[in-house]
mmCIF file of C-alpha atoms and ligand atoms in Angstrom:
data_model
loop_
_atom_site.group_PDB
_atom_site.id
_atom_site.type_symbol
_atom_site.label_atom_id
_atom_site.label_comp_id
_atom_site.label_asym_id
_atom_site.label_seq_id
_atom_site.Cartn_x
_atom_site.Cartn_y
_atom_site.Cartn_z
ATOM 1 C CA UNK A 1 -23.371 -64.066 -44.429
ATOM 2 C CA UNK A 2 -23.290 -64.242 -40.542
ATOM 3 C CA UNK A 3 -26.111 -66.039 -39.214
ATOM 4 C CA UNK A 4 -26.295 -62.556 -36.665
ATOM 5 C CA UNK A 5 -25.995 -59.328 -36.514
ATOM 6 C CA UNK A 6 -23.587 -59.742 -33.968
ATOM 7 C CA UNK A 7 -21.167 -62.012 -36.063
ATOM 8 C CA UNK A 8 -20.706 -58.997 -38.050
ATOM 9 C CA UNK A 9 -16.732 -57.779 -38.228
ATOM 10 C CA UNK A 10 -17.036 -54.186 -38.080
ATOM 11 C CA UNK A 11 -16.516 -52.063 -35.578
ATOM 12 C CA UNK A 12 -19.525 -52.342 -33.912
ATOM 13 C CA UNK A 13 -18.379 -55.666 -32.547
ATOM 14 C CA UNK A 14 -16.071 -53.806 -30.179
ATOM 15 C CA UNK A 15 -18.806 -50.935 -28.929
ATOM 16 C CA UNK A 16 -21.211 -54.374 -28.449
ATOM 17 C CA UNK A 17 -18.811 -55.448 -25.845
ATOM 18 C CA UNK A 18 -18.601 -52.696 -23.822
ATOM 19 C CA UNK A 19 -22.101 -53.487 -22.458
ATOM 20 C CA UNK A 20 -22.078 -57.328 -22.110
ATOM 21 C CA UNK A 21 -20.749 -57.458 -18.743
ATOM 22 C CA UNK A 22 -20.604 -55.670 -15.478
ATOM 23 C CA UNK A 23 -21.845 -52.175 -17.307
ATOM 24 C CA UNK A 24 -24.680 -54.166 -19.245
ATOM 25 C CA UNK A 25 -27.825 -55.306 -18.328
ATOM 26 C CA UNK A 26 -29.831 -54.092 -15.513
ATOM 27 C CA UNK A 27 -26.934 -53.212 -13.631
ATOM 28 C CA UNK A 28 -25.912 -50.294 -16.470
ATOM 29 C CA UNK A 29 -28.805 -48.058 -14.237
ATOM 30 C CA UNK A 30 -26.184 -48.367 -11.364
ATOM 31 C CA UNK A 31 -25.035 -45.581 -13.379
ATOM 32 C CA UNK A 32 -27.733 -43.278 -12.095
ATOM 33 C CA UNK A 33 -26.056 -43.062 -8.788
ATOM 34 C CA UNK A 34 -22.778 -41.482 -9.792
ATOM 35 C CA UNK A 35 -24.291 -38.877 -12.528
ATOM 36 C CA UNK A 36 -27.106 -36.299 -10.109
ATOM 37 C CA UNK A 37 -28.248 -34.603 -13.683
ATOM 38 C CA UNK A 38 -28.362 -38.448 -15.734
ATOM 39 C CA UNK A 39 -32.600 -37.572 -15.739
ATOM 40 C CA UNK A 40 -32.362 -33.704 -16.342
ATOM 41 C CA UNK A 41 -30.065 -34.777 -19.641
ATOM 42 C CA UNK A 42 -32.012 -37.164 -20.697
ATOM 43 C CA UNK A 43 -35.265 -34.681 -20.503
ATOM 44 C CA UNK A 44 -33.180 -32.221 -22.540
ATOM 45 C CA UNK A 45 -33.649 -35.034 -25.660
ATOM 46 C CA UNK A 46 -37.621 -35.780 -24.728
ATOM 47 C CA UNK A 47 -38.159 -31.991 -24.547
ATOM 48 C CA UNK A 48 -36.209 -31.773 -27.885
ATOM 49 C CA UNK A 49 -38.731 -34.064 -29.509
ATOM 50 C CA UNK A 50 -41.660 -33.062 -28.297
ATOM 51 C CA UNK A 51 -40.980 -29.327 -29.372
ATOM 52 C CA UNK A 52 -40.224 -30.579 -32.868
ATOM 53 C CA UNK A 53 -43.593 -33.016 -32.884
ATOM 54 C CA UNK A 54 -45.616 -29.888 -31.708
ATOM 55 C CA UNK A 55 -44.415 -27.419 -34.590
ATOM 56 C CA UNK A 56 -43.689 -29.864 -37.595
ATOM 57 C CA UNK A 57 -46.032 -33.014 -37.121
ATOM 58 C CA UNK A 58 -49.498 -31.103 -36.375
ATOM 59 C CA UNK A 59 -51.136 -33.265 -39.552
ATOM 60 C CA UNK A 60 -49.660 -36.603 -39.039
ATOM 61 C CA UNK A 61 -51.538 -39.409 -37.856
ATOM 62 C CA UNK A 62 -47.884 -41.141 -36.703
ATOM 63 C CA UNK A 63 -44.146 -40.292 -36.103
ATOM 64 C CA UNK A 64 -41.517 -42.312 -36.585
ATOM 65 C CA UNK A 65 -38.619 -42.203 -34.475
ATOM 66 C CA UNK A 66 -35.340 -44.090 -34.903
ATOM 67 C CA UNK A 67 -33.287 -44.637 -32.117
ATOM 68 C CA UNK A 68 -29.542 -46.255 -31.491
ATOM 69 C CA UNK A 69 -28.847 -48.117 -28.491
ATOM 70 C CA UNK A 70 -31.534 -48.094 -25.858
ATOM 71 C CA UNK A 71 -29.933 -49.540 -23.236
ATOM 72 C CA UNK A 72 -32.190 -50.289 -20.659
ATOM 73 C CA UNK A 73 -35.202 -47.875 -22.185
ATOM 74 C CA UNK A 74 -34.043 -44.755 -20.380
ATOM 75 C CA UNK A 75 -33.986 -42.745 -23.349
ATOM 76 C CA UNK A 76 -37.005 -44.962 -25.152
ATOM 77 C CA UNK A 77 -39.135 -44.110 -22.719
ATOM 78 C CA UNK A 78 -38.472 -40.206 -22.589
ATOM 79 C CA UNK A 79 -39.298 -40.554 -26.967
ATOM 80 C CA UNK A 80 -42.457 -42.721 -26.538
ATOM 81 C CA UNK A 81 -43.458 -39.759 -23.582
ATOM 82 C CA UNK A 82 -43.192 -36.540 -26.186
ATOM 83 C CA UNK A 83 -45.809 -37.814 -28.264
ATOM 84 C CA UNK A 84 -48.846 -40.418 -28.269
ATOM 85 C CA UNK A 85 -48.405 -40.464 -31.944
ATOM 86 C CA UNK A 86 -44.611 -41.466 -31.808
ATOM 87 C CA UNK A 87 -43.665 -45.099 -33.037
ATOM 88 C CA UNK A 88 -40.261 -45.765 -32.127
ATOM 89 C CA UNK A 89 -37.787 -48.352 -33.392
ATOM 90 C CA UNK A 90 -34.867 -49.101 -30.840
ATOM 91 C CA UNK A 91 -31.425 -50.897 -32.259
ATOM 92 C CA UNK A 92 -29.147 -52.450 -30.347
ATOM 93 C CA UNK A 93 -26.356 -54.646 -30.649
ATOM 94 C CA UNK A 94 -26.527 -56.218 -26.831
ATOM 95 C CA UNK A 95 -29.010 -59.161 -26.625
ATOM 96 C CA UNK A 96 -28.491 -58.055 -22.477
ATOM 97 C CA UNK A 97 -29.308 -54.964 -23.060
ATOM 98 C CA UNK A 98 -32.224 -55.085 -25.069
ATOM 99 C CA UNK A 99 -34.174 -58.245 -23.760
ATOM 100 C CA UNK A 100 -34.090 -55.724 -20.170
ATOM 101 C CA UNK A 101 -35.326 -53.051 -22.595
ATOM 102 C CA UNK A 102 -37.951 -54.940 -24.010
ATOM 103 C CA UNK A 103 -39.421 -56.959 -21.136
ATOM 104 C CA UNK A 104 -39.965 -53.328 -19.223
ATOM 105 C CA UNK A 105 -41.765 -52.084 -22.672
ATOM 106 C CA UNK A 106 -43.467 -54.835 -23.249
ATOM 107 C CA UNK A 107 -45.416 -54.639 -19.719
ATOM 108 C CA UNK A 108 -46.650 -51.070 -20.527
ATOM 109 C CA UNK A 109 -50.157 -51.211 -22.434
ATOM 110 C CA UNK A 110 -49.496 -47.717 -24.178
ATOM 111 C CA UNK A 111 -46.217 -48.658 -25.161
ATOM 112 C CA UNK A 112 -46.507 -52.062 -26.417
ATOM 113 C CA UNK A 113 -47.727 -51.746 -29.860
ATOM 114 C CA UNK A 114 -45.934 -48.062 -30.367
ATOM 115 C CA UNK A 115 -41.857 -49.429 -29.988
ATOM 116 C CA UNK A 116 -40.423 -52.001 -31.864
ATOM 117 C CA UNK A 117 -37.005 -53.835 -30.370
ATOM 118 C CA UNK A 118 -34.282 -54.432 -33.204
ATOM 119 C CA UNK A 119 -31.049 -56.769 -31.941
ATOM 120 C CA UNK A 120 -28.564 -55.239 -35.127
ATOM 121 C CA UNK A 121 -25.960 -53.337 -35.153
ATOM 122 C CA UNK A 122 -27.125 -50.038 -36.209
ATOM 123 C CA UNK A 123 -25.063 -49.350 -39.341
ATOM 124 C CA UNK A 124 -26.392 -52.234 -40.874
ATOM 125 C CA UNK A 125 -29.819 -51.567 -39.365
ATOM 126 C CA UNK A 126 -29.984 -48.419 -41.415
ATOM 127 C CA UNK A 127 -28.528 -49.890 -44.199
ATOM 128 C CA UNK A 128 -31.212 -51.853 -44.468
ATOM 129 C CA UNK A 129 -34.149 -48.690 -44.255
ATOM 130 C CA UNK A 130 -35.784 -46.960 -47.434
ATOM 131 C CA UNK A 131 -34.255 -43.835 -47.493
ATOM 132 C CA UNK A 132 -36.460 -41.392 -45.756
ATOM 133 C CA UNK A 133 -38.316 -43.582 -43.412
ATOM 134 C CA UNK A 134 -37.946 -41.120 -40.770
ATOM 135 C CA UNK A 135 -38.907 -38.249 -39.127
ATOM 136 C CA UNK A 136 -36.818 -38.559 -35.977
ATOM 137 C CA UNK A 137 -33.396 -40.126 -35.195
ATOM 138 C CA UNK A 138 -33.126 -40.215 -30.819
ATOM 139 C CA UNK A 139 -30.194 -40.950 -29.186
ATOM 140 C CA UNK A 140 -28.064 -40.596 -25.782
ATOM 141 C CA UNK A 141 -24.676 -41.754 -24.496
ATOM 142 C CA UNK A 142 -24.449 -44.626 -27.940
ATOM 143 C CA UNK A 143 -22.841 -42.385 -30.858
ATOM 144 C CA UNK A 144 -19.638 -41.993 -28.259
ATOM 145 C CA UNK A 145 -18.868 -45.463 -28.322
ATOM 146 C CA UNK A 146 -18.289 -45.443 -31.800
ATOM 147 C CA UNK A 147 -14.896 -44.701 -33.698
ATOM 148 C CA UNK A 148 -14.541 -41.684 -35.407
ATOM 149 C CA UNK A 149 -14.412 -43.470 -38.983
ATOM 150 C CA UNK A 150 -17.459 -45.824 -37.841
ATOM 151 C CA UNK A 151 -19.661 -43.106 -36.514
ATOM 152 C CA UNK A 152 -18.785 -40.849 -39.373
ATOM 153 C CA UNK A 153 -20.502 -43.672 -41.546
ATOM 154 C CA UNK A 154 -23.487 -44.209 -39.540
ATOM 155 C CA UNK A 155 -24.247 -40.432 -39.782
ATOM 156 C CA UNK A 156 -23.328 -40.378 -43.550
ATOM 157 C CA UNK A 157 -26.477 -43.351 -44.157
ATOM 158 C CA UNK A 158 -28.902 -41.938 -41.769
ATOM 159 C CA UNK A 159 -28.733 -38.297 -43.277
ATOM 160 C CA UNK A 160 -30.149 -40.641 -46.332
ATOM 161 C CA UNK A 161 -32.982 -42.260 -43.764
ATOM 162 C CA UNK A 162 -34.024 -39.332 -42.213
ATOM 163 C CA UNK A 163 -37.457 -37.036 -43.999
ATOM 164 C CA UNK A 164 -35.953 -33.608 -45.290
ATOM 165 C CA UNK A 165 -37.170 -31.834 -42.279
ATOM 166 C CA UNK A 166 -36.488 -34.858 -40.173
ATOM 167 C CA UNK A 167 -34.436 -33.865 -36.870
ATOM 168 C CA UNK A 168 -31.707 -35.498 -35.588
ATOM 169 C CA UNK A 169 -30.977 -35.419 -31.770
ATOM 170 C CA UNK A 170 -27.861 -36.645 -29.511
ATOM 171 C CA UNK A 171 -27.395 -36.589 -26.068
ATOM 172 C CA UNK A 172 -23.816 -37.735 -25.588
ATOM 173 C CA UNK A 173 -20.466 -37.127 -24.518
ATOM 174 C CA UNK A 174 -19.156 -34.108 -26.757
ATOM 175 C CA UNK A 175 -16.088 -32.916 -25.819
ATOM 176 C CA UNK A 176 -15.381 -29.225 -25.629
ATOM 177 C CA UNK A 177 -11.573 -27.556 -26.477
ATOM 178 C CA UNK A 178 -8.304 -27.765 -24.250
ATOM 179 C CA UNK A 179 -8.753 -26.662 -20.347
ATOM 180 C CA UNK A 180 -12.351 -26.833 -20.844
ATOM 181 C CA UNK A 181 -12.760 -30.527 -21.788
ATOM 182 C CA UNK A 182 -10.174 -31.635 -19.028
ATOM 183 C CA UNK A 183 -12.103 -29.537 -16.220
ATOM 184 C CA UNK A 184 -15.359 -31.631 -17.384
ATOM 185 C CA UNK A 185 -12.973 -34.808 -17.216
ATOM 186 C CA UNK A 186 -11.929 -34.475 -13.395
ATOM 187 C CA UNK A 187 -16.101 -33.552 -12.809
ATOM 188 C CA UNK A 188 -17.007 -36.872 -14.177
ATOM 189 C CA UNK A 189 -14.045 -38.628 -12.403
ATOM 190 C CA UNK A 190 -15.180 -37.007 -9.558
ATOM 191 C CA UNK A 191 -18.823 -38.271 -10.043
ATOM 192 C CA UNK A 192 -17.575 -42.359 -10.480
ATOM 193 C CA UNK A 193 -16.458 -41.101 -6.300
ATOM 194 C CA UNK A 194 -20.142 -41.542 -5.265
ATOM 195 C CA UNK A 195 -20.209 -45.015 -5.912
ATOM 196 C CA UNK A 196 -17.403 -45.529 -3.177
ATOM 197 C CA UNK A 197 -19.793 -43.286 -0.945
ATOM 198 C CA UNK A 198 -22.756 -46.096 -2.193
ATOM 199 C CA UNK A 199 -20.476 -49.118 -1.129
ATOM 200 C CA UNK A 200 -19.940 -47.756 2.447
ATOM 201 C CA UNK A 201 -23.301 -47.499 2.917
ATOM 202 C CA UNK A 202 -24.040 -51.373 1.824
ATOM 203 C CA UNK A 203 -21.153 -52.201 3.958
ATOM 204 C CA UNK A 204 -22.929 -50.510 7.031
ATOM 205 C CA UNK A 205 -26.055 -52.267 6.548
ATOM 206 C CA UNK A 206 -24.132 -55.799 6.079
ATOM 207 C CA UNK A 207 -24.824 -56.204 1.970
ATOM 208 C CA UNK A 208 -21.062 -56.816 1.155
ATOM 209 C CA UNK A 209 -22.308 -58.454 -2.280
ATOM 210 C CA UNK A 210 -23.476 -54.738 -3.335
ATOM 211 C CA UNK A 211 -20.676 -53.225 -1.940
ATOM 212 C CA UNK A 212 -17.968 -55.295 -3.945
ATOM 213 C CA UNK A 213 -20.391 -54.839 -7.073
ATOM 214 C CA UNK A 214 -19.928 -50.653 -6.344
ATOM 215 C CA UNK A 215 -16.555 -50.544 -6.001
ATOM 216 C CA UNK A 216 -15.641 -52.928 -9.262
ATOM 217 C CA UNK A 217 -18.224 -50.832 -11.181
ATOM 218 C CA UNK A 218 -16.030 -47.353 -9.978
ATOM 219 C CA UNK A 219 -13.131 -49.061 -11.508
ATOM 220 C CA UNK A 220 -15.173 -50.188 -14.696
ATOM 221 C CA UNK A 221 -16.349 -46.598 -15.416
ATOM 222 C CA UNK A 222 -13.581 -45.330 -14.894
ATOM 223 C CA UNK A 223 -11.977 -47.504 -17.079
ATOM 224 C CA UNK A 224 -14.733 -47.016 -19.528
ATOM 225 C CA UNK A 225 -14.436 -43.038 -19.478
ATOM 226 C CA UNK A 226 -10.494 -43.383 -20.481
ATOM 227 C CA UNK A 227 -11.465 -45.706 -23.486
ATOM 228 C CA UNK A 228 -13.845 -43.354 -24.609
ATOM 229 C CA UNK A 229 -11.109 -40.580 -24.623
ATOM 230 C CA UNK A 230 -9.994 -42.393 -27.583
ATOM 231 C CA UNK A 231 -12.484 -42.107 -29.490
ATOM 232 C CA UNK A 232 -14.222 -38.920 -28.298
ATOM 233 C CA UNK A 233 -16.758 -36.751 -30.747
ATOM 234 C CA UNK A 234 -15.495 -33.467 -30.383
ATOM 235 C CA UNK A 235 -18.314 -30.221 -30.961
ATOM 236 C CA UNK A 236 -16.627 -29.195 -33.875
ATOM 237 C CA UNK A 237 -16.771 -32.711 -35.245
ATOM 238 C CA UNK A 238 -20.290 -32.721 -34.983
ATOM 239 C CA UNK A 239 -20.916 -29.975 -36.432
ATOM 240 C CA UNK A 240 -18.493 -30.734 -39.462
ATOM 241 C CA UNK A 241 -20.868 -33.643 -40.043
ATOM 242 C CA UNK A 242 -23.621 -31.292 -39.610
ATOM 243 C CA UNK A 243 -22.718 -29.158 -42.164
ATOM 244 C CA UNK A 244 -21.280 -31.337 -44.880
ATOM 245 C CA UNK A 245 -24.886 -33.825 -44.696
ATOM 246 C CA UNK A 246 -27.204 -31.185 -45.410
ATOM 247 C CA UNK A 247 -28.446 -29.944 -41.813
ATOM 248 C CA UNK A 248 -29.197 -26.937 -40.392
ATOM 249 C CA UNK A 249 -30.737 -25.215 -37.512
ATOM 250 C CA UNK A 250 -28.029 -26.827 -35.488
ATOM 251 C CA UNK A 251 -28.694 -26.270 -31.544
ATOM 252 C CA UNK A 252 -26.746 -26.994 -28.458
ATOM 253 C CA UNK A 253 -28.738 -27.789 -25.628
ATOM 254 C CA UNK A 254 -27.699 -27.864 -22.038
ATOM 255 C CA UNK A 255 -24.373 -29.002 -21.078
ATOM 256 C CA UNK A 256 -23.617 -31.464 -17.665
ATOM 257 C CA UNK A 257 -19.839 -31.745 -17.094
ATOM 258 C CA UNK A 258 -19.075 -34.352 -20.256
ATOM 259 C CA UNK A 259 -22.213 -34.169 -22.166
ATOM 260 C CA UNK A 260 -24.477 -32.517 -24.096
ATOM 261 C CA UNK A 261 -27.164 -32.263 -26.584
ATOM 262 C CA UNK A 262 -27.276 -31.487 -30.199
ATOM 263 C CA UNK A 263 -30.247 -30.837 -32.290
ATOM 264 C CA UNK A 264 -30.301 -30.210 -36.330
ATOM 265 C CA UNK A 265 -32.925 -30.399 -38.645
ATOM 266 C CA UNK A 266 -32.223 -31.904 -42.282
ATOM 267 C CA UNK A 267 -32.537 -29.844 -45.268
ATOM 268 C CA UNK A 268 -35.775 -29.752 -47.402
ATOM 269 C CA UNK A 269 -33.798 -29.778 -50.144
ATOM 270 C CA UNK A 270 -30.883 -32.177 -50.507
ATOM 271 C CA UNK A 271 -27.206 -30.619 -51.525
ATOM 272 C CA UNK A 272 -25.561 -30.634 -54.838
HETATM 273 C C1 SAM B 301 -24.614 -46.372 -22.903
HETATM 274 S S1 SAM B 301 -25.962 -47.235 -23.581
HETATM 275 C C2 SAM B 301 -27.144 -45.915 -23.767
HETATM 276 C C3 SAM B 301 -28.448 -46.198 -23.075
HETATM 277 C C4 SAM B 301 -29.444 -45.072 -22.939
HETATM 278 N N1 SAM B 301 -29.719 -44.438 -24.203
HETATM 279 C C5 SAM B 301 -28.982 -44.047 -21.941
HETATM 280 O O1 SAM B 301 -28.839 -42.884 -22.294
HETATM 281 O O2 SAM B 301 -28.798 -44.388 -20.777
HETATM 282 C C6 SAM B 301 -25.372 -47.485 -25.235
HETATM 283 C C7 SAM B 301 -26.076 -48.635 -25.943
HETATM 284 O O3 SAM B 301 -25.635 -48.675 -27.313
HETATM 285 C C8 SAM B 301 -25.570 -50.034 -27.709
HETATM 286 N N2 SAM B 301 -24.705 -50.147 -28.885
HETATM 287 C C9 SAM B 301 -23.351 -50.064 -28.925
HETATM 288 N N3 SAM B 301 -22.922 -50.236 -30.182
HETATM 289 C C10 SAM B 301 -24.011 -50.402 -30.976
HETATM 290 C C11 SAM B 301 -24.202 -50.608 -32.369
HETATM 291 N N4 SAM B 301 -23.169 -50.668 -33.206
HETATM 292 N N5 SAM B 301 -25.460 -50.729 -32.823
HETATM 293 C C12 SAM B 301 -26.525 -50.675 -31.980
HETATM 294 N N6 SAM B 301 -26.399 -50.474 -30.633
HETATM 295 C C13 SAM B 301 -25.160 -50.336 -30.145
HETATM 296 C C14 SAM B 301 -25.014 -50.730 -26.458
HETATM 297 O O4 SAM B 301 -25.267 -52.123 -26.462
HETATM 298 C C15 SAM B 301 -25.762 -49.987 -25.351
HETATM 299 O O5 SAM B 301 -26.965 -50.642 -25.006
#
């Protein structure tokens, strides 16, 4: 057995790299430059939850909310927010990422003893859960990072993990058919631009460091956006997956350029 979960051969290896260098860390929130709607997105997912809490979880003392790959708590922060009852457990696969994560967590009195901080890669995390532990699964911009075959598989075990009448919620990178998915391409392209814009101004005020780390991190994401064309979740994907593990009440939320949110609840009662 690997002495870590990040010794582990599976896919998740590759999707763990992605983050461990100039995209990981603290500077990943460089990202919030390029992407105007990056806080109105990740709302749509807090929102999401807290709508659910208010109509399904009136006589629970505690909700428990999964979520993959917090990065640097963006998303963490919007579940611990819907609900003083929420008690989330974050997965990720990046020690970077999730000792940033934690450290900004751990400073927060209400948070500290509501979020727990998992390094694993979240297959085997889940693998790992009693079926039905549950009520929430939270994520943004992690699923798309994930082969079709390897995300196919994570959804497969945590339709198993979730409470029938658990919801499952993904902000992410879903793309849409034909013309329409390569106009949102070129708007996202056309977002990495403002870090260019970013780098002049460091260059103005004499902070060359900054301005050399803008312009590599243009070329990264950009970069970074072509890999994921390989492996993109299309709508109809999702909601193939949807259908087949027993959820319903499927929901698309707002849509900025590349992304978008998609709520389902899981069945009360399980398929045959
Ligand atoms: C792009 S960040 C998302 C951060 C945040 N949710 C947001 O919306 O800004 C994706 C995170 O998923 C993590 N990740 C990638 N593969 C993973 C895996 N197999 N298991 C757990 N976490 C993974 C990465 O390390 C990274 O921190």
């Amino acid at each position: 057995m690997p002495e870590t979960p990040n010794e582990y051969s599976t896919d998740a290896d590759v999707t763990k790299s992605r983050f461990a260098d100039s995209l990981g860390g603290d500077e990943y929130d460089d990202l919030l430059l390029a992407l105007d709607f990056y806080q109105e997105f990740q709302n749509e997912s807090g929102h999401a939850l807290q709508g659910y809490i208010a109509e399904h979880c009136s006589n629970r003392s505690e909700v428990r909310v999964l979520e993959a790959g917090p990065g640097t708590g963006i998303t963490t922060e919007q579940i611990l927010h819907a609900d003083p009852r929420v008690h989330v457990v974050t997965v990720d696969i990046e020690p970077k990422m999730l000792d940033v994560v934690k450290k900004k967590f751990m400073a927060v009195e209400d948070y500290q003893h509501r979020a727990e901080f998992v390094l694993a890669d979240i297959l085997k995390f889940l693998e790992s859960c009693p079926d039905e532990s549950f009520d929430a699964f939270v994520s943004v911009y992690t699923l798309h990072n994930f082969s079709p075959d390897f995300r196919r598989q994570v959804l497969e075990v945590l339709a198993k993990k979730l409470k029938h009448g658990g919801i499952f919620i993904n902000g992410d990178k879903y793309a849409r058919e034909g013309a329409e998915h390569q106009h949102d391409l070129a708007a996202e392209l056309k977002n990495y631009e403002k870090f260019d814009l970013e780098a002049t101004k460091s260059e103005t005020t004499g902070n060359t460091d900054r301005a050399k780390h803008l312009r590599q991190i243009h070329q990264d994401w950009d970069k970074h956006l072509w890999e994921d064309e390989k492996n993109k979740i299309t709508v109809d994907e999702q909601n193939e997956l949807f259908e087949k593990l027993g959820f319903e009440n499927i929901a698309w939320l707002q849509r900025f350029d590349l992304v978008t949110t998609a709520t389902a609840i899981k069945k009360m009662t399980l398929l045959p």
